[in-house]
Amino acid sequence: MTGTPPLTDDGTGLRADRVSRTAGGALVLDGVTLAPRPGTLTGLLGPNGSGKSTLLRLLAGVLAPDTGVVTLDGDPLGSVPRRTLARRLAVVEQHADTQVDLTVADAVRLGRIPHHRAWSPATAADEEAVRSALARTDLADRAHRTWRTLSGGERQRVQIARALAQEPRELLLDEPTNHLDIQHQLDLMTLISGLRLTCVMALHDLNLAAMHCDHLVVLCEGRVVTAGPVRDVLTEQLVAEVYGVHTAITHPAPDGRPHIRFLGAAPRER
């Protein structure tokens, strides 16, 4: 297995350098470095409690690291103006709710807030961004539905649409497929992998990660176990050691992407 990859030299984009974070006296992240390549999809893998969501919150600027630094184009995230950060970076959380029963279209319009001053009317560009986001997430026919009438999967797609309407360069997603049926999981992953944005996504489904991610970072107990191209990272030994599961991994696709068949529990060696 490989260790944490070094940061690239150009300093551009969103990066975490040796970040650590404690919560309730417990070390949640321990010296994690993440340098996603521009325009690629990086998958964050690891068991529950491995630190994936905390790392995403550090990258989003919602939390500050206890040690280490998160930077955007070389500048510490805390020094980046909030409006600049909101225009550059969009976040899709695992769960979303609202006390106001917005329509789908109005919820997606929230993604346009960073692009104009408060109380200023929507522009033609705003409305086009909203229409495009609704269409790309298969929500155009639900634009006038209200939030409380939506299923969990539909609400998740509204979150994705709101993020797309924001027109970010970096997109952070925390388990975005959790509430989706199989068809919409595949549609969503195909959409995200084709965006050509710098995407970092926490995932539990190893086969979805294998099919769609460009690079993987595997966390366990707050540390990076391995990171690199999908084929190099997803091995039978890795899955056994990190997840405690025996697998048979083959590479049937023409591009060599792995397919994982789960065989049963295995004792963890870590």
PDB file of N, CA and C in Angstrom, residues 44-82:
ATOM      1  N   LEU A  44     -13.573   9.226  -1.821  1.00  0.00           N
ATOM      2  CA  LEU A  44     -13.126   8.973  -0.449  1.00  0.00           C
ATOM      3  C   LEU A  44     -13.811   7.712   0.042  1.00  0.00           C
ATOM      4  N   LEU A  45     -13.027   6.697   0.358  1.00  0.00           N
ATOM      5  CA  LEU A  45     -13.559   5.430   0.824  1.00  0.00           C
ATOM      6  C   LEU A  45     -13.095   5.170   2.250  1.00  0.00           C
ATOM      7  N   GLY A  46     -13.824   4.297   2.933  1.00  0.00           N
ATOM      8  CA  GLY A  46     -13.444   3.905   4.283  1.00  0.00           C
ATOM      9  C   GLY A  46     -14.666   3.513   5.087  1.00  0.00           C
ATOM     10  N   PRO A  47     -14.483   2.729   6.142  1.00  0.00           N
ATOM     11  CA  PRO A  47     -15.612   2.315   6.973  1.00  0.00           C
ATOM     12  C   PRO A  47     -16.256   3.510   7.668  1.00  0.00           C
ATOM     13  N   ASN A  48     -17.421   3.274   8.261  1.00  0.00           N
ATOM     14  CA  ASN A  48     -18.048   4.302   9.083  1.00  0.00           C
ATOM     15  C   ASN A  48     -17.077   4.740  10.180  1.00  0.00           C
ATOM     16  N   GLY A  49     -17.022   6.055  10.400  1.00  0.00           N
ATOM     17  CA  GLY A  49     -16.145   6.574  11.436  1.00  0.00           C
ATOM     18  C   GLY A  49     -14.705   6.734  11.032  1.00  0.00           C
ATOM     19  N   SER A  50     -14.412   6.577   9.743  1.00  0.00           N
ATOM     20  CA  SER A  50     -13.018   6.677   9.296  1.00  0.00           C
ATOM     21  C   SER A  50     -12.567   8.120   9.075  1.00  0.00           C
ATOM     22  N   GLY A  51     -13.516   9.074   9.053  1.00  0.00           N
ATOM     23  CA  GLY A  51     -13.143  10.484   8.914  1.00  0.00           C
ATOM     24  C   GLY A  51     -13.531  11.116   7.593  1.00  0.00           C
ATOM     25  N   LYS A  52     -14.285  10.427   6.760  1.00  0.00           N
ATOM     26  CA  LYS A  52     -14.621  10.948   5.431  1.00  0.00           C
ATOM     27  C   LYS A  52     -15.420  12.251   5.515  1.00  0.00           C
ATOM     28  N   SER A  53     -16.494  12.246   6.308  1.00  0.00           N
ATOM     29  CA  SER A  53     -17.344  13.442   6.399  1.00  0.00           C
ATOM     30  C   SER A  53     -16.594  14.602   7.037  1.00  0.00           C
ATOM     31  N   THR A  54     -15.775  14.308   8.030  1.00  0.00           N
ATOM     32  CA  THR A  54     -14.989  15.373   8.665  1.00  0.00           C
ATOM     33  C   THR A  54     -14.017  15.988   7.679  1.00  0.00           C
ATOM     34  N   LEU A  55     -13.373  15.161   6.865  1.00  0.00           N
ATOM     35  CA  LEU A  55     -12.455  15.689   5.863  1.00  0.00           C
ATOM     36  C   LEU A  55     -13.184  16.580   4.859  1.00  0.00           C
ATOM     37  N   LEU A  56     -14.369  16.176   4.434  1.00  0.00           N
ATOM     38  CA  LEU A  56     -15.143  17.011   3.513  1.00  0.00           C
ATOM     39  C   LEU A  56     -15.506  18.345   4.161  1.00  0.00           C
ATOM     40  N   ARG A  57     -15.831  18.341   5.434  1.00  0.00           N
ATOM     41  CA  ARG A  57     -16.178  19.602   6.114  1.00  0.00           C
ATOM     42  C   ARG A  57     -14.960  20.514   6.259  1.00  0.00           C
ATOM     43  N   LEU A  58     -13.786  19.924   6.432  1.00  0.00           N
ATOM     44  CA  LEU A  58     -12.566  20.739   6.439  1.00  0.00           C
ATOM     45  C   LEU A  58     -12.330  21.351   5.064  1.00  0.00           C
ATOM     46  N   LEU A  59     -12.522  20.562   4.011  1.00  0.00           N
ATOM     47  CA  LEU A  59     -12.324  21.069   2.650  1.00  0.00           C
ATOM     48  C   LEU A  59     -13.328  22.166   2.312  1.00  0.00           C
ATOM     49  N   ALA A  60     -14.515  22.079   2.892  1.00  0.00           N
ATOM     50  CA  ALA A  60     -15.555  23.072   2.631  1.00  0.00           C
ATOM     51  C   ALA A  60     -15.392  24.325   3.469  1.00  0.00           C
ATOM     52  N   GLY A  61     -14.523  24.287   4.459  1.00  0.00           N
ATOM     53  CA  GLY A  61     -14.363  25.439   5.334  1.00  0.00           C
ATOM     54  C   GLY A  61     -15.383  25.504   6.448  1.00  0.00           C
ATOM     55  N   VAL A  62     -16.212  24.457   6.602  1.00  0.00           N
ATOM     56  CA  VAL A  62     -17.194  24.414   7.683  1.00  0.00           C
ATOM     57  C   VAL A  62     -16.492  24.181   9.013  1.00  0.00           C
ATOM     58  N   LEU A  63     -15.449  23.358   8.998  1.00  0.00           N
ATOM     59  CA  LEU A  63     -14.601  23.130  10.163  1.00  0.00           C
ATOM     60  C   LEU A  63     -13.188  23.605   9.846  1.00  0.00           C
ATOM     61  N   ALA A  64     -12.455  23.964  10.874  1.00  0.00           N
ATOM     62  CA  ALA A  64     -11.042  24.316  10.721  1.00  0.00           C
ATOM     63  C   ALA A  64     -10.189  23.185  11.283  1.00  0.00           C
ATOM     64  N   PRO A  65      -9.079  22.863  10.635  1.00  0.00           N
ATOM     65  CA  PRO A  65      -8.214  21.806  11.175  1.00  0.00           C
ATOM     66  C   PRO A  65      -7.523  22.254  12.455  1.00  0.00           C
ATOM     67  N   ASP A  66      -7.278  21.305  13.347  1.00  0.00           N
ATOM     68  CA  ASP A  66      -6.496  21.616  14.542  1.00  0.00           C
ATOM     69  C   ASP A  66      -5.032  21.824  14.177  1.00  0.00           C
ATOM     70  N   THR A  67      -4.546  21.033  13.244  1.00  0.00           N
ATOM     71  CA  THR A  67      -3.201  21.212  12.703  1.00  0.00           C
ATOM     72  C   THR A  67      -3.279  21.022  11.193  1.00  0.00           C
ATOM     73  N   GLY A  68      -2.275  21.498  10.489  1.00  0.00           N
ATOM     74  CA  GLY A  68      -2.289  21.429   9.044  1.00  0.00           C
ATOM     75  C   GLY A  68      -3.085  22.583   8.457  1.00  0.00           C
ATOM     76  N   VAL A  69      -3.266  22.568   7.137  1.00  0.00           N
ATOM     77  CA  VAL A  69      -3.927  23.688   6.470  1.00  0.00           C
ATOM     78  C   VAL A  69      -4.677  23.202   5.241  1.00  0.00           C
ATOM     79  N   VAL A  70      -5.820  23.821   4.987  1.00  0.00           N
ATOM     80  CA  VAL A  70      -6.563  23.639   3.742  1.00  0.00           C
ATOM     81  C   VAL A  70      -6.398  24.916   2.937  1.00  0.00           C
ATOM     82  N   THR A  71      -6.046  24.794   1.666  1.00  0.00           N
ATOM     83  CA  THR A  71      -5.807  25.961   0.830  1.00  0.00           C
ATOM     84  C   THR A  71      -6.652  25.903  -0.435  1.00  0.00           C
ATOM     85  N   LEU A  72      -6.920  27.076  -0.982  1.00  0.00           N
ATOM     86  CA  LEU A  72      -7.565  27.219  -2.280  1.00  0.00           C
ATOM     87  C   LEU A  72      -6.655  28.103  -3.123  1.00  0.00           C
ATOM     88  N   ASP A  73      -6.107  27.536  -4.176  1.00  0.00           N
ATOM     89  CA  ASP A  73      -5.127  28.233  -5.024  1.00  0.00           C
ATOM     90  C   ASP A  73      -3.961  28.771  -4.205  1.00  0.00           C
ATOM     91  N   GLY A  74      -3.561  28.017  -3.190  1.00  0.00           N
ATOM     92  CA  GLY A  74      -2.415  28.383  -2.370  1.00  0.00           C
ATOM     93  C   GLY A  74      -2.721  29.258  -1.179  1.00  0.00           C
ATOM     94  N   ASP A  75      -3.944  29.790  -1.087  1.00  0.00           N
ATOM     95  CA  ASP A  75      -4.319  30.653   0.036  1.00  0.00           C
ATOM     96  C   ASP A  75      -5.051  29.842   1.099  1.00  0.00           C
ATOM     97  N   PRO A  76      -4.700  30.026   2.375  1.00  0.00           N
ATOM     98  CA  PRO A  76      -5.447  29.322   3.428  1.00  0.00           C
ATOM     99  C   PRO A  76      -6.934  29.612   3.308  1.00  0.00           C
ATOM    100  N   LEU A  77      -7.746  28.585   3.498  1.00  0.00           N
ATOM    101  CA  LEU A  77      -9.181  28.728   3.261  1.00  0.00           C
ATOM    102  C   LEU A  77      -9.797  29.839   4.106  1.00  0.00           C
ATOM    103  N   GLY A  78      -9.286  30.030   5.325  1.00  0.00           N
ATOM    104  CA  GLY A  78      -9.831  31.062   6.190  1.00  0.00           C
ATOM    105  C   GLY A  78      -9.600  32.471   5.696  1.00  0.00           C
ATOM    106  N   SER A  79      -8.649  32.654   4.790  1.00  0.00           N
ATOM    107  CA  SER A  79      -8.362  33.993   4.256  1.00  0.00           C
ATOM    108  C   SER A  79      -9.106  34.282   2.961  1.00  0.00           C
ATOM    109  N   VAL A  80      -9.806  33.285   2.422  1.00  0.00           N
ATOM    110  CA  VAL A  80     -10.528  33.468   1.164  1.00  0.00           C
ATOM    111  C   VAL A  80     -11.868  34.138   1.459  1.00  0.00           C
ATOM    112  N   PRO A  81     -12.209  35.245   0.790  1.00  0.00           N
ATOM    113  CA  PRO A  81     -13.517  35.887   1.021  1.00  0.00           C
ATOM    114  C   PRO A  81     -14.662  34.904   0.843  1.00  0.00           C
ATOM    115  N   ARG A  82     -15.676  35.032   1.690  1.00  0.00           N
ATOM    116  CA  ARG A  82     -16.777  34.071   1.701  1.00  0.00           C
ATOM    117  C   ARG A  82     -17.493  33.999   0.358  1.00  0.00           C
TER     118      ARG A  82
END
